[in-house]
mmCIF file of C-alpha atoms in Angstrom:
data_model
loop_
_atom_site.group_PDB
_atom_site.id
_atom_site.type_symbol
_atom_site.label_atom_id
_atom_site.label_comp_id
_atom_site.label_asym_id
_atom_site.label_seq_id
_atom_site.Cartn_x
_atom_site.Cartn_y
_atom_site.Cartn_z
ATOM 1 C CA UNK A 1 144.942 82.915 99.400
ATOM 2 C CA UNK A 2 141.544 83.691 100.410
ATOM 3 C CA UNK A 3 139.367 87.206 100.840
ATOM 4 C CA UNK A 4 136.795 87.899 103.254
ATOM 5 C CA UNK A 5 134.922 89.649 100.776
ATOM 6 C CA UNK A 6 134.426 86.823 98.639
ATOM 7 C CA UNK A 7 130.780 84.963 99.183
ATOM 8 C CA UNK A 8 129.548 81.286 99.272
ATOM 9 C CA UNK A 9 129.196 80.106 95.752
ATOM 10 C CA UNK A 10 126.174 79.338 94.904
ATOM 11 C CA UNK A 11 124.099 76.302 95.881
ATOM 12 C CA UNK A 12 123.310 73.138 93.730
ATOM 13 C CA UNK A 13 121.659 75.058 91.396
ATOM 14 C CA UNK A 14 121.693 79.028 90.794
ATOM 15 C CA UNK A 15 119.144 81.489 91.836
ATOM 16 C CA UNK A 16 119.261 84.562 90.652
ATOM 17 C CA UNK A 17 118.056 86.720 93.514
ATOM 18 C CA UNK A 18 119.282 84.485 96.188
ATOM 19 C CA UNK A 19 120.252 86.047 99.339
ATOM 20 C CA UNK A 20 122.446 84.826 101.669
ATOM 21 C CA UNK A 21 122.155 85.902 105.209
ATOM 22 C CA UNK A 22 125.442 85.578 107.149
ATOM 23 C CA UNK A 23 124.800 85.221 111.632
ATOM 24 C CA UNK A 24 124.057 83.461 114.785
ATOM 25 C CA UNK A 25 121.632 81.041 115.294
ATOM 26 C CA UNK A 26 119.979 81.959 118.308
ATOM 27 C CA UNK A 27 117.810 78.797 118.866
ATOM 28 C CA UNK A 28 118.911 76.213 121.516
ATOM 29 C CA UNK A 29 118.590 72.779 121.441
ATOM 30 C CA UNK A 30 114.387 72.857 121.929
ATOM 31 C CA UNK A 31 114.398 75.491 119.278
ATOM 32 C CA UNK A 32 113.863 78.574 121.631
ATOM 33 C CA UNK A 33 115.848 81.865 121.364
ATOM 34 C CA UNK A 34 116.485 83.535 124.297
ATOM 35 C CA UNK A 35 117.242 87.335 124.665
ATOM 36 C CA UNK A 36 118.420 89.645 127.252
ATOM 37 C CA UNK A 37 116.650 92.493 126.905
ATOM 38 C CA UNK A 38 117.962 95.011 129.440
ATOM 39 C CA UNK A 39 115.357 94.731 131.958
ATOM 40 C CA UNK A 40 115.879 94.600 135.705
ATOM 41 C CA UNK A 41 117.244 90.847 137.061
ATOM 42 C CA UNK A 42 116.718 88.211 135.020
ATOM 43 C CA UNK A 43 114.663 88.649 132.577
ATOM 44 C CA UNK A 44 114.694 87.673 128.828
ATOM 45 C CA UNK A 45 112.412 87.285 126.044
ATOM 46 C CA UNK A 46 111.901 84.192 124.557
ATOM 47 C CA UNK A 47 110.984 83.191 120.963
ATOM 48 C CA UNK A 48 109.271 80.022 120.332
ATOM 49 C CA UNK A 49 107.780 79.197 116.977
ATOM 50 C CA UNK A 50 104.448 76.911 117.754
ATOM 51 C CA UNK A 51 103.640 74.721 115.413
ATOM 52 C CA UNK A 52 104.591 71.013 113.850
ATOM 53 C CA UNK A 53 105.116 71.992 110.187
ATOM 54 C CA UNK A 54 107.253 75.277 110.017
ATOM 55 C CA UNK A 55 110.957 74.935 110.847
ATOM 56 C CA UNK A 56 112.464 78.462 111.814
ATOM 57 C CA UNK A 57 115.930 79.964 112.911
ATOM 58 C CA UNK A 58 115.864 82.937 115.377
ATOM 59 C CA UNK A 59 119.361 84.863 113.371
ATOM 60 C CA UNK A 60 121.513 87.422 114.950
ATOM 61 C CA UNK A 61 122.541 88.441 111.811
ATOM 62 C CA UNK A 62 125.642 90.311 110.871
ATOM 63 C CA UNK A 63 125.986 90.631 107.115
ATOM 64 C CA UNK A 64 124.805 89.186 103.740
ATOM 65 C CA UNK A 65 125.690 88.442 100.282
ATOM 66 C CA UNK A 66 123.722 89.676 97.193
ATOM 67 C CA UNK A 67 124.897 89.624 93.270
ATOM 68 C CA UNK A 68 128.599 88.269 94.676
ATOM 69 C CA UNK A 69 129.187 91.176 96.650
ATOM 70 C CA UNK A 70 129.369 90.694 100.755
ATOM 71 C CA UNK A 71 127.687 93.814 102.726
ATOM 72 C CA UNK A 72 127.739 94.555 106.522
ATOM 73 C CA UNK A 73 124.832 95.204 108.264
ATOM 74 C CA UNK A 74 125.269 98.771 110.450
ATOM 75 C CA UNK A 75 124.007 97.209 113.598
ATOM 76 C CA UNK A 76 123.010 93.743 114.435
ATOM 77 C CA UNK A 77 119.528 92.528 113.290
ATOM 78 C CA UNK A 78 117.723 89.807 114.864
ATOM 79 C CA UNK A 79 115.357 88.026 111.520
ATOM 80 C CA UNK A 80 113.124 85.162 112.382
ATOM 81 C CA UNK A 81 113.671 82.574 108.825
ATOM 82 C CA UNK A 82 111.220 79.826 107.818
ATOM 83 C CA UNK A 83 112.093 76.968 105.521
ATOM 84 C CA UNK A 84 115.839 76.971 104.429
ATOM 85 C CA UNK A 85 118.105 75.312 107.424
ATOM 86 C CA UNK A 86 121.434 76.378 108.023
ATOM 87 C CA UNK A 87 124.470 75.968 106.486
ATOM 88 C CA UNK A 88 127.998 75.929 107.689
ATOM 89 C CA UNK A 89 129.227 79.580 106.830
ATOM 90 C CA UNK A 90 131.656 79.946 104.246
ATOM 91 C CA UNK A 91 132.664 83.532 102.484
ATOM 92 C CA UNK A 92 132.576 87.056 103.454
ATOM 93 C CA UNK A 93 135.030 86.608 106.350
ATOM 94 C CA UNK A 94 132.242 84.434 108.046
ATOM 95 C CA UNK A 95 134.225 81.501 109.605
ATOM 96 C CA UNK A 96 132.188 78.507 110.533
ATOM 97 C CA UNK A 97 134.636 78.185 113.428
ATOM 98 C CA UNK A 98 133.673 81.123 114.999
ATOM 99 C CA UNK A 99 130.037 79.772 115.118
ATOM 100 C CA UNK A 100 128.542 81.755 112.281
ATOM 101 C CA UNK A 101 126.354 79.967 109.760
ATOM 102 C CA UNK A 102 124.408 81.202 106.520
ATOM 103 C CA UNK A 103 121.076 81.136 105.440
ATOM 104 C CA UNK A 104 120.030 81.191 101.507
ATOM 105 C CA UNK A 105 117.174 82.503 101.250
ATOM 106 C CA UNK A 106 115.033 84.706 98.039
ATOM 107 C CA UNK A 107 114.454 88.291 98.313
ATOM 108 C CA UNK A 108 110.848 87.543 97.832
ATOM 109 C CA UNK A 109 111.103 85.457 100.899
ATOM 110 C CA UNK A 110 108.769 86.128 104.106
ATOM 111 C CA UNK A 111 111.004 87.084 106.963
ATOM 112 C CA UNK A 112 110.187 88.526 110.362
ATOM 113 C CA UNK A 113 112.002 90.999 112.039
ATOM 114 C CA UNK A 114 112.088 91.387 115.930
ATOM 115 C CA UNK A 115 113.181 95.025 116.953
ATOM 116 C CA UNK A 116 114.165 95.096 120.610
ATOM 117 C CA UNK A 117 114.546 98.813 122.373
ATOM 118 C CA UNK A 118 114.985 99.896 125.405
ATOM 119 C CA UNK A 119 114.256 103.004 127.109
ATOM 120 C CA UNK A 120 112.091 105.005 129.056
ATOM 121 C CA UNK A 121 108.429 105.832 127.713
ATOM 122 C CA UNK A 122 109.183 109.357 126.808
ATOM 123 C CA UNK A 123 111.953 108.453 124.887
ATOM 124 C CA UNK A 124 110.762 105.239 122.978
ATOM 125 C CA UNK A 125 107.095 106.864 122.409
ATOM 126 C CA UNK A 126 107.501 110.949 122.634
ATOM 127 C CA UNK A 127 110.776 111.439 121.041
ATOM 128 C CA UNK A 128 110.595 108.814 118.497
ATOM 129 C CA UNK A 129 107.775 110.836 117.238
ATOM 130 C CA UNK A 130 109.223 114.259 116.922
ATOM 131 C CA UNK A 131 109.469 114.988 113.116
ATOM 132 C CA UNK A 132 112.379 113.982 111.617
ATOM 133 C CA UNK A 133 112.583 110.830 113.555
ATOM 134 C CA UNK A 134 109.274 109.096 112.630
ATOM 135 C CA UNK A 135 109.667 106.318 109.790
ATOM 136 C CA UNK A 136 108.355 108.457 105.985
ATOM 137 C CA UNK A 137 104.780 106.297 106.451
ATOM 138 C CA UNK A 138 103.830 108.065 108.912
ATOM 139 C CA UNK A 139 103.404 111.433 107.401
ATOM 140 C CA UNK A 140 100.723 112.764 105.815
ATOM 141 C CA UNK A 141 100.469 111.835 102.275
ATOM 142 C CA UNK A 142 97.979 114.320 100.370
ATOM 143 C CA UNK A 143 98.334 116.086 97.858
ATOM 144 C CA UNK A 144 99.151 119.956 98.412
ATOM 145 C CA UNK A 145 99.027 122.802 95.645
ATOM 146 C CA UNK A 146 101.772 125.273 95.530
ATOM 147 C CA UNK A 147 100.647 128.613 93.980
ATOM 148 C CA UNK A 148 101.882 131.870 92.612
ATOM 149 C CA UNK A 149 101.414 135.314 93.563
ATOM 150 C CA UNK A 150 98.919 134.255 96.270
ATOM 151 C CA UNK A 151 96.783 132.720 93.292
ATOM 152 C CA UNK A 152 95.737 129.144 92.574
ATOM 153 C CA UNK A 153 95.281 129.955 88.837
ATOM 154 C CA UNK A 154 96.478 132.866 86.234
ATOM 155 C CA UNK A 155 93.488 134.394 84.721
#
């Protein structure tokens, strides 16, 4: 009897903050991802990484494993990873049949995300800029006093 919510066991050798990344590779046989971004015709980005020494996966990634625990993400993310090639994937109800695969990869390892949106100006600029919708960096971070009675100090 299996579980989906078991993970892969661990690789060759353990790592202790290993992450594994469960998802889609999105690269096709020359290594370029292409995505249908919800313009008018045909159009799609592409994502090519340029250069002889860094090997890279374009993931659609669903879910990943951390401390033997499986986690969903709440949406699709789309992570560009450098150096660890893919593995058939195995746990977390990730079947290799399906066409998932799994990356293992460190938390202290450099990742890119692409964020694709779609919208009209007002609402992708304007509106994502109202407060309570702009990410916490972009507030202001000094320092305000709160007082009493109107008064900075009690004398």
């Amino acid at each position: 009897m299996t579980d989906d919510s078991v993970p892969a066991p661990s690789g060759p050798h353990y790592v202790a903050d290993e992450i594994i990344l469960y998802g889609v590779d999105l690269n096709d046989a020359g290594g370029i991802a292409h995505l249908e971004v919800g313009m008018a015709g045909t159009t799609e980005l592409q994502i090519r990484l340029r250069s002889g020494t860094i090997i890279g996966s374009t993931v659609l990634a669903y879910g990943y494993a951390f401390e033997g625990h499986c986690y969903r993400l709440d949406s699709t993310r789309i992570f560009i990873v450098t150096g660890p090639n893919a593995e058939p994937a195995v746990g977390c109800g990730f079947d290799t049949c399906l066409g998932y695969k799994m990356w293992r990869i460190t938390a202290s390892e450099q990742i890119l995300e692409v964020s694709t949106a779609f919208g009209d100006a007002r609402s992708l600029i304007l509106d994502s800029q109202l407060p309570g919708k702009r990410s916490p960096s972009s507030y202001s971070i000094t320092l305000r006093m709160a007082h009493r009675n109107g008064r900075l100090q009690n004398d």
